[in-house]
Structures are given as structure tokens and as C-alpha cells.
Amino acid sequence: MSEILAYLIEPYKTYENFQIILECIAAFLGIASVFFSMKRNIWVYPTGIVSTFLYIYLYFNWGLYGESLINFYYTIMSVYGWVLWRKNTEEDHVHVQVYWASKQDYLKAAGLFVFTFLFILAVYYYRPLIDSGFNFALDHQLGFFYTAVDYIDASLTGIFLIGMWMMAKQKVDNWIFWIIGDLIMIPLLLYKGYAISSIQYLVFTILAVNGLIEWKKNARMSQ
């Protein structure tokens, strides 16, 4: 047990206190956002916006550019979803009705995944330029130097993009994509040395399973 704790804590010895505090705040608000989403509560969006905004900064500094971009997308989609949910709230102006995705929704989701996957790989192609702070004066060597983590990150970005889009559209199926993505993120973040965020995604997975159960019950009642 002590060896596991040492492994989790070791990377944080080199981090600044400011960065650790930001990660804790972002993780807490992220969990709160998923909890509100599970309850079909519109507060999913204000808490989510702050969390994703913080993670844009954190992921970029960690070199996970795909995750940084997807959190930028989350922030935009959270504003869009907030507006959409406000228009469709029930009598209490807090909760929304949910529905199952159609075949057409899944076709759009497939297109979103392919586009996002290729776009993120294009971003990683220019990693040397990004890592140098966009210093065009340096002689950057660009090329096909992708790692396994790059492909995983690109895939995760596509999966989470679909989940966020379907959530904004009040589709029960969004939870399936969140569960898949969360399960992959747990070992990825542990591998990268970010235990706090890895634990957050473990909690996300548990909440997402409960969210799927809750939304399925509500969708059944609406039919």
C-alpha cells in the first residue's frame, strides 16, 4: 500500500503548489458537474465551465494537447448546452427531459469522431513547434513521430466530444461514451503522473454508470 501511495505522490514533488491547488479545484468542480448531470440538473454547466477552463491550462502544460482542446470544446459546448437546457427545463426550471439517440445521431457522432481524431493527430504533428512556444525562428523537425499515447489521446478526444454533444442534446446515450472515455483516462493519467485527476475519472466512471441508470429510467417514463 505504501508503495502505491509513493508512486501516486512522487510526481507531485516536482509540481508547484499553485498547479496542485488548481488540479484539486478542477477535479472537485468536475465531479460536481457530473453529479449535477446525473440528476439532470442545469447546474452541470456553470460548475463544468469553471472546471474545464482550469483543465485547458493544466492539460496544455502537461503536454496533452488533445485533452486541452477537448476541454476548450467543453467550455464552448457548456455555454451552448446551458442555453439549450434553459429552454427545455421542466416546471422547476432546473431539470430537463431526456431521450434516446437516433440512428441519424450516431451517424453524426461517427463523423465527429473521425474529424476530431484526424484533427488531433494534425495538432500533434506540430508538437515541436508548440513545445517551443511557437518560436518560428527555430528549425523545427516536423514529421510522423506519433506515440501510442498520441493515438489514445486523439481517440479519447473524439469519444468525449461525442459525449458532450449528446449530453447537450439531452440524449441518454451520452453516458455510454463518458463511461468508455473515463475508463481509458484512469490508467492514462496514472501513467502520465497525475493521480488526482486519475482518481477524479474513477469517480466519474461511478457517477456515469449511475447517470446512465437514472437517465434510462427517466427516458422510459417519458415514452
PDB file of C-alpha atoms in Angstrom:
ATOM      1  CA  MET A   1       0.000   0.000   0.000  1.00  0.00           C
ATOM      2  CA  SER A   2       2.831   2.379   0.908  1.00  0.00           C
ATOM      3  CA  GLU A   3       4.485   1.689  -2.453  1.00  0.00           C
ATOM      4  CA  ILE A   4       1.282   2.601  -4.290  1.00  0.00           C
ATOM      5  CA  LEU A   5       0.950   5.863  -2.335  1.00  0.00           C
ATOM      6  CA  ALA A   6       4.594   6.679  -3.019  1.00  0.00           C
ATOM      7  CA  TYR A   7       4.043   6.102  -6.743  1.00  0.00           C
ATOM      8  CA  LEU A   8       0.993   8.389  -6.737  1.00  0.00           C
ATOM      9  CA  ILE A   9       2.661  11.150  -4.728  1.00  0.00           C
ATOM     10  CA  GLU A  10       6.134  11.090  -6.329  1.00  0.00           C
ATOM     11  CA  PRO A  11       5.284  13.168  -9.467  1.00  0.00           C
ATOM     12  CA  TYR A  12       3.776  15.948  -7.342  1.00  0.00           C
ATOM     13  CA  LYS A  13       7.092  16.598  -5.614  1.00  0.00           C
ATOM     14  CA  THR A  14       8.215  18.478  -8.729  1.00  0.00           C
ATOM     15  CA  TYR A  15       4.962  20.438  -9.170  1.00  0.00           C
ATOM     16  CA  GLU A  16       4.325  23.947  -7.947  1.00  0.00           C
ATOM     17  CA  ASN A  17       1.747  24.319  -5.146  1.00  0.00           C
ATOM     18  CA  PHE A  18      -0.298  26.579  -7.412  1.00  0.00           C
ATOM     19  CA  GLN A  19      -0.637  23.809 -10.015  1.00  0.00           C
ATOM     20  CA  ILE A  20      -1.638  21.211  -7.411  1.00  0.00           C
ATOM     21  CA  ILE A  21      -4.295  23.542  -5.982  1.00  0.00           C
ATOM     22  CA  LEU A  22      -5.675  24.209  -9.469  1.00  0.00           C
ATOM     23  CA  GLU A  23      -5.867  20.478 -10.199  1.00  0.00           C
ATOM     24  CA  CYS A  24      -7.734  19.863  -6.920  1.00  0.00           C
ATOM     25  CA  ILE A  25     -10.237  22.645  -7.640  1.00  0.00           C
ATOM     26  CA  ALA A  26     -10.737  21.490 -11.234  1.00  0.00           C
ATOM     27  CA  ALA A  27     -11.231  17.876 -10.093  1.00  0.00           C
ATOM     28  CA  PHE A  28     -13.746  18.844  -7.391  1.00  0.00           C
ATOM     29  CA  LEU A  29     -15.807  21.007  -9.757  1.00  0.00           C
ATOM     30  CA  GLY A  30     -15.594  18.318 -12.442  1.00  0.00           C
ATOM     31  CA  ILE A  31     -17.076  15.747 -10.075  1.00  0.00           C
ATOM     32  CA  ALA A  32     -19.774  18.224  -9.022  1.00  0.00           C
ATOM     33  CA  SER A  33     -20.608  18.831 -12.680  1.00  0.00           C
ATOM     34  CA  VAL A  34     -21.019  15.102 -13.427  1.00  0.00           C
ATOM     35  CA  PHE A  35     -23.183  14.715 -10.305  1.00  0.00           C
ATOM     36  CA  PHE A  36     -25.476  17.519 -11.475  1.00  0.00           C
ATOM     37  CA  SER A  37     -25.592  15.968 -14.951  1.00  0.00           C
ATOM     38  CA  MET A  38     -26.605  12.628 -13.435  1.00  0.00           C
ATOM     39  CA  LYS A  39     -29.512  14.408 -11.743  1.00  0.00           C
ATOM     40  CA  ARG A  40     -30.443  16.222 -14.994  1.00  0.00           C
ATOM     41  CA  ASN A  41     -29.749  19.458 -13.118  1.00  0.00           C
ATOM     42  CA  ILE A  42     -28.816  22.582 -15.107  1.00  0.00           C
ATOM     43  CA  TRP A  43     -26.033  23.360 -12.594  1.00  0.00           C
ATOM     44  CA  VAL A  44     -23.981  20.844 -14.580  1.00  0.00           C
ATOM     45  CA  TYR A  45     -22.955  23.720 -16.827  1.00  0.00           C
ATOM     46  CA  PRO A  46     -21.713  26.544 -14.540  1.00  0.00           C
ATOM     47  CA  THR A  47     -19.646  24.083 -12.482  1.00  0.00           C
ATOM     48  CA  GLY A  48     -18.427  22.370 -15.647  1.00  0.00           C
ATOM     49  CA  ILE A  49     -17.380  25.620 -17.311  1.00  0.00           C
ATOM     50  CA  VAL A  50     -15.041  26.564 -14.465  1.00  0.00           C
ATOM     51  CA  SER A  51     -13.604  23.030 -14.269  1.00  0.00           C
ATOM     52  CA  THR A  52     -12.924  22.731 -18.000  1.00  0.00           C
ATOM     53  CA  PHE A  53     -11.438  26.230 -18.145  1.00  0.00           C
ATOM     54  CA  LEU A  54      -8.904  25.222 -15.475  1.00  0.00           C
ATOM     55  CA  TYR A  55      -8.145  21.945 -17.260  1.00  0.00           C
ATOM     56  CA  ILE A  56      -7.392  23.781 -20.511  1.00  0.00           C
ATOM     57  CA  TYR A  57      -4.443  25.354 -18.730  1.00  0.00           C
ATOM     58  CA  LEU A  58      -3.425  22.168 -16.891  1.00  0.00           C
ATOM     59  CA  TYR A  59      -3.600  19.757 -19.846  1.00  0.00           C
ATOM     60  CA  PHE A  60      -1.705  22.145 -22.104  1.00  0.00           C
ATOM     61  CA  ASN A  61       1.093  22.379 -19.554  1.00  0.00           C
ATOM     62  CA  TRP A  62       1.093  18.578 -19.224  1.00  0.00           C
ATOM     63  CA  GLY A  63       1.539  18.177 -22.984  1.00  0.00           C
ATOM     64  CA  LEU A  64      -1.872  16.540 -23.520  1.00  0.00           C
ATOM     65  CA  TYR A  65      -2.893  18.853 -26.350  1.00  0.00           C
ATOM     66  CA  GLY A  66      -5.863  16.751 -27.406  1.00  0.00           C
ATOM     67  CA  GLU A  67      -7.333  16.886 -23.910  1.00  0.00           C
ATOM     68  CA  SER A  68      -6.597  20.600 -23.741  1.00  0.00           C
ATOM     69  CA  LEU A  69      -8.511  21.165 -26.977  1.00  0.00           C
ATOM     70  CA  ILE A  70     -11.420  18.976 -25.920  1.00  0.00           C
ATOM     71  CA  ASN A  71     -11.736  20.977 -22.705  1.00  0.00           C
ATOM     72  CA  PHE A  72     -11.802  24.152 -24.775  1.00  0.00           C
ATOM     73  CA  TYR A  73     -14.612  22.496 -26.741  1.00  0.00           C
ATOM     74  CA  TYR A  74     -16.307  21.528 -23.444  1.00  0.00           C
ATOM     75  CA  THR A  75     -16.303  25.173 -22.398  1.00  0.00           C
ATOM     76  CA  ILE A  76     -17.964  26.264 -25.632  1.00  0.00           C
ATOM     77  CA  MET A  77     -20.414  23.351 -25.606  1.00  0.00           C
ATOM     78  CA  SER A  78     -21.231  24.040 -21.951  1.00  0.00           C
ATOM     79  CA  VAL A  79     -22.409  27.531 -22.883  1.00  0.00           C
ATOM     80  CA  TYR A  80     -24.410  26.029 -25.779  1.00  0.00           C
ATOM     81  CA  GLY A  81     -25.824  23.271 -23.545  1.00  0.00           C
ATOM     82  CA  TRP A  82     -26.670  25.768 -20.799  1.00  0.00           C
ATOM     83  CA  VAL A  83     -28.749  27.821 -23.245  1.00  0.00           C
ATOM     84  CA  LEU A  84     -30.374  24.674 -24.683  1.00  0.00           C
ATOM     85  CA  TRP A  85     -31.217  23.208 -21.269  1.00  0.00           C
ATOM     86  CA  ARG A  86     -32.657  26.528 -20.055  1.00  0.00           C
ATOM     87  CA  LYS A  87     -35.093  26.440 -22.967  1.00  0.00           C
ATOM     88  CA  ASN A  88     -36.114  22.849 -22.215  1.00  0.00           C
ATOM     89  CA  THR A  89     -36.253  22.754 -18.424  1.00  0.00           C
ATOM     90  CA  GLU A  90     -39.305  21.363 -16.703  1.00  0.00           C
ATOM     91  CA  GLU A  91     -41.608  23.395 -14.475  1.00  0.00           C
ATOM     92  CA  ASP A  92     -38.921  23.799 -11.808  1.00  0.00           C
ATOM     93  CA  HIS A  93     -36.580  25.455 -14.396  1.00  0.00           C
ATOM     94  CA  VAL A  94     -33.768  23.197 -13.191  1.00  0.00           C
ATOM     95  CA  HIS A  95     -34.298  19.687 -14.592  1.00  0.00           C
ATOM     96  CA  VAL A  96     -34.698  18.526 -18.204  1.00  0.00           C
ATOM     97  CA  GLN A  97     -36.371  15.627 -20.010  1.00  0.00           C
ATOM     98  CA  VAL A  98     -34.056  13.166 -21.790  1.00  0.00           C
ATOM     99  CA  TYR A  99     -34.345  10.974 -24.898  1.00  0.00           C
ATOM    100  CA  TRP A 100     -32.563   8.133 -26.707  1.00  0.00           C
ATOM    101  CA  ALA A 101     -30.303   8.972 -29.644  1.00  0.00           C
ATOM    102  CA  SER A 102     -31.466   8.084 -33.173  1.00  0.00           C
ATOM    103  CA  LYS A 103     -29.548   6.373 -35.986  1.00  0.00           C
ATOM    104  CA  GLN A 104     -29.001   9.810 -37.508  1.00  0.00           C
ATOM    105  CA  ASP A 105     -27.455  10.994 -34.233  1.00  0.00           C
ATOM    106  CA  TYR A 106     -24.995   8.083 -34.342  1.00  0.00           C
ATOM    107  CA  LEU A 107     -24.070   8.844 -37.955  1.00  0.00           C
ATOM    108  CA  LYS A 108     -23.286  12.424 -36.934  1.00  0.00           C
ATOM    109  CA  ALA A 109     -21.336  11.086 -33.936  1.00  0.00           C
ATOM    110  CA  ALA A 110     -19.231   8.861 -36.207  1.00  0.00           C
ATOM    111  CA  GLY A 111     -18.423  11.850 -38.415  1.00  0.00           C
ATOM    112  CA  LEU A 112     -17.467  13.922 -35.370  1.00  0.00           C
ATOM    113  CA  PHE A 113     -15.147  11.160 -34.149  1.00  0.00           C
ATOM    114  CA  VAL A 114     -13.305  10.773 -37.470  1.00  0.00           C
ATOM    115  CA  PHE A 115     -12.880  14.532 -37.907  1.00  0.00           C
ATOM    116  CA  THR A 116     -11.692  15.007 -34.322  1.00  0.00           C
ATOM    117  CA  PHE A 117      -9.277  12.058 -34.444  1.00  0.00           C
ATOM    118  CA  LEU A 118      -7.590  13.363 -37.592  1.00  0.00           C
ATOM    119  CA  PHE A 119      -7.558  16.947 -36.309  1.00  0.00           C
ATOM    120  CA  ILE A 120      -5.818  15.991 -33.049  1.00  0.00           C
ATOM    121  CA  LEU A 121      -3.191  13.974 -34.931  1.00  0.00           C
ATOM    122  CA  ALA A 122      -2.596  17.047 -37.093  1.00  0.00           C
ATOM    123  CA  VAL A 123      -2.040  19.073 -33.914  1.00  0.00           C
ATOM    124  CA  TYR A 124       0.493  16.526 -32.638  1.00  0.00           C
ATOM    125  CA  TYR A 125       2.295  16.708 -35.972  1.00  0.00           C
ATOM    126  CA  TYR A 126       3.261  20.255 -34.979  1.00  0.00           C
ATOM    127  CA  ARG A 127       4.228  19.306 -31.403  1.00  0.00           C
ATOM    128  CA  PRO A 128       7.871  20.531 -31.745  1.00  0.00           C
ATOM    129  CA  LEU A 129       6.571  23.968 -32.717  1.00  0.00           C
ATOM    130  CA  ILE A 130       4.032  24.009 -29.868  1.00  0.00           C
ATOM    131  CA  ASP A 131       6.594  22.845 -27.290  1.00  0.00           C
ATOM    132  CA  SER A 132       8.910  25.701 -28.273  1.00  0.00           C
ATOM    133  CA  GLY A 133       6.196  28.264 -27.586  1.00  0.00           C
ATOM    134  CA  PHE A 134       5.559  28.795 -31.325  1.00  0.00           C
ATOM    135  CA  ASN A 135       9.074  30.053 -31.910  1.00  0.00           C
ATOM    136  CA  PHE A 136       9.132  30.037 -35.718  1.00  0.00           C
ATOM    137  CA  ALA A 137      12.757  31.162 -35.736  1.00  0.00           C
ATOM    138  CA  LEU A 138      13.928  27.716 -34.623  1.00  0.00           C
ATOM    139  CA  ASP A 139      14.496  24.858 -37.027  1.00  0.00           C
ATOM    140  CA  HIS A 140      11.682  22.504 -36.073  1.00  0.00           C
ATOM    141  CA  GLN A 141      11.678  18.942 -37.309  1.00  0.00           C
ATOM    142  CA  LEU A 142       8.106  18.003 -38.129  1.00  0.00           C
ATOM    143  CA  GLY A 143       7.018  14.576 -39.235  1.00  0.00           C
ATOM    144  CA  PHE A 144       5.323  11.303 -38.465  1.00  0.00           C
ATOM    145  CA  PHE A 145       6.548  10.814 -34.892  1.00  0.00           C
ATOM    146  CA  TYR A 146       3.367   9.783 -33.125  1.00  0.00           C
ATOM    147  CA  THR A 147       3.434   7.786 -29.886  1.00  0.00           C
ATOM    148  CA  ALA A 148       0.836   5.319 -28.595  1.00  0.00           C
ATOM    149  CA  VAL A 149      -0.337   7.988 -26.129  1.00  0.00           C
ATOM    150  CA  ASP A 150      -0.984  10.374 -29.051  1.00  0.00           C
ATOM    151  CA  TYR A 151      -3.360   7.888 -30.691  1.00  0.00           C
ATOM    152  CA  ILE A 152      -5.083   7.227 -27.369  1.00  0.00           C
ATOM    153  CA  ASP A 153      -5.415  10.960 -26.713  1.00  0.00           C
ATOM    154  CA  ALA A 154      -6.859  11.568 -30.194  1.00  0.00           C
ATOM    155  CA  SER A 155      -9.372   8.736 -29.715  1.00  0.00           C
ATOM    156  CA  LEU A 156     -10.357   9.994 -26.264  1.00  0.00           C
ATOM    157  CA  THR A 157     -10.900  13.484 -27.613  1.00  0.00           C
ATOM    158  CA  GLY A 158     -13.335  12.097 -30.191  1.00  0.00           C
ATOM    159  CA  ILE A 159     -15.148   9.952 -27.615  1.00  0.00           C
ATOM    160  CA  PHE A 160     -15.543  12.801 -25.133  1.00  0.00           C
ATOM    161  CA  LEU A 161     -16.630  15.191 -27.883  1.00  0.00           C
ATOM    162  CA  ILE A 162     -19.480  12.836 -28.763  1.00  0.00           C
ATOM    163  CA  GLY A 163     -20.421  12.501 -25.092  1.00  0.00           C
ATOM    164  CA  MET A 164     -20.558  16.274 -24.606  1.00  0.00           C
ATOM    165  CA  TRP A 165     -22.558  16.792 -27.800  1.00  0.00           C
ATOM    166  CA  MET A 166     -25.102  14.122 -26.891  1.00  0.00           C
ATOM    167  CA  MET A 167     -25.403  15.494 -23.354  1.00  0.00           C
ATOM    168  CA  ALA A 168     -26.229  18.951 -24.710  1.00  0.00           C
ATOM    169  CA  LYS A 169     -28.861  17.264 -26.909  1.00  0.00           C
ATOM    170  CA  GLN A 170     -30.279  15.511 -23.804  1.00  0.00           C
ATOM    171  CA  LYS A 171     -29.536  12.022 -25.179  1.00  0.00           C
ATOM    172  CA  VAL A 172     -29.309   9.116 -22.730  1.00  0.00           C
ATOM    173  CA  ASP A 173     -26.568   7.560 -24.871  1.00  0.00           C
ATOM    174  CA  ASN A 174     -24.091  10.271 -23.823  1.00  0.00           C
ATOM    175  CA  TRP A 175     -23.295   8.253 -20.688  1.00  0.00           C
ATOM    176  CA  ILE A 176     -22.050   5.287 -22.726  1.00  0.00           C
ATOM    177  CA  PHE A 177     -19.340   7.456 -24.276  1.00  0.00           C
ATOM    178  CA  TRP A 178     -18.443   9.049 -20.933  1.00  0.00           C
ATOM    179  CA  ILE A 179     -18.018   5.610 -19.338  1.00  0.00           C
ATOM    180  CA  ILE A 180     -15.746   4.370 -22.148  1.00  0.00           C
ATOM    181  CA  GLY A 181     -13.635   7.534 -22.100  1.00  0.00           C
ATOM    182  CA  ASP A 182     -13.406   7.685 -18.308  1.00  0.00           C
ATOM    183  CA  LEU A 183     -12.200   4.077 -18.059  1.00  0.00           C
ATOM    184  CA  ILE A 184      -9.401   4.815 -20.537  1.00  0.00           C
ATOM    185  CA  MET A 185      -8.441   8.083 -18.824  1.00  0.00           C
ATOM    186  CA  ILE A 186      -7.827   6.425 -15.430  1.00  0.00           C
ATOM    187  CA  PRO A 187      -4.672   4.488 -16.440  1.00  0.00           C
ATOM    188  CA  LEU A 188      -3.593   7.181 -18.921  1.00  0.00           C
ATOM    189  CA  LEU A 189      -3.415   9.874 -16.234  1.00  0.00           C
ATOM    190  CA  LEU A 190      -1.735   7.481 -13.806  1.00  0.00           C
ATOM    191  CA  TYR A 191       0.854   6.742 -16.485  1.00  0.00           C
ATOM    192  CA  LYS A 192       1.393  10.476 -17.007  1.00  0.00           C
ATOM    193  CA  GLY A 193       1.748  11.005 -13.230  1.00  0.00           C
ATOM    194  CA  TYR A 194      -1.470  12.888 -12.443  1.00  0.00           C
ATOM    195  CA  ALA A 195      -3.017  10.841  -9.646  1.00  0.00           C
ATOM    196  CA  ILE A 196      -5.532  13.490  -8.509  1.00  0.00           C
ATOM    197  CA  SER A 197      -7.125  13.687 -11.952  1.00  0.00           C
ATOM    198  CA  SER A 198      -6.945   9.891 -12.322  1.00  0.00           C
ATOM    199  CA  ILE A 199      -8.952   9.460  -9.106  1.00  0.00           C
ATOM    200  CA  GLN A 200     -11.372  12.071 -10.430  1.00  0.00           C
ATOM    201  CA  TYR A 201     -12.001   9.911 -13.503  1.00  0.00           C
ATOM    202  CA  LEU A 202     -12.578   6.872 -11.292  1.00  0.00           C
ATOM    203  CA  VAL A 203     -15.317   8.843  -9.538  1.00  0.00           C
ATOM    204  CA  PHE A 204     -16.544   9.996 -12.968  1.00  0.00           C
ATOM    205  CA  THR A 205     -16.925   6.359 -14.040  1.00  0.00           C
ATOM    206  CA  ILE A 206     -19.028   5.503 -10.987  1.00  0.00           C
ATOM    207  CA  LEU A 207     -21.197   8.597 -11.471  1.00  0.00           C
ATOM    208  CA  ALA A 208     -21.527   7.914 -15.210  1.00  0.00           C
ATOM    209  CA  VAL A 209     -22.846   4.390 -14.572  1.00  0.00           C
ATOM    210  CA  ASN A 210     -25.383   5.831 -12.126  1.00  0.00           C
ATOM    211  CA  GLY A 211     -26.162   8.602 -14.605  1.00  0.00           C
ATOM    212  CA  LEU A 212     -26.944   6.045 -17.310  1.00  0.00           C
ATOM    213  CA  ILE A 213     -29.305   4.201 -14.942  1.00  0.00           C
ATOM    214  CA  GLU A 214     -31.015   7.445 -13.861  1.00  0.00           C
ATOM    215  CA  TRP A 215     -31.464   8.773 -17.408  1.00  0.00           C
ATOM    216  CA  LYS A 216     -32.732   5.399 -18.684  1.00  0.00           C
ATOM    217  CA  LYS A 217     -35.457   5.455 -16.025  1.00  0.00           C
ATOM    218  CA  ASN A 218     -36.461   8.985 -16.985  1.00  0.00           C
ATOM    219  CA  ALA A 219     -36.436   8.219 -20.710  1.00  0.00           C
ATOM    220  CA  ARG A 220     -38.663   5.183 -20.145  1.00  0.00           C
ATOM    221  CA  MET A 221     -41.160   7.254 -18.191  1.00  0.00           C
ATOM    222  CA  SER A 222     -41.346   9.829 -20.995  1.00  0.00           C
ATOM    223  CA  GLN A 223     -42.379   7.261 -23.625  1.00  0.00           C
TER     224      GLN A 223
END
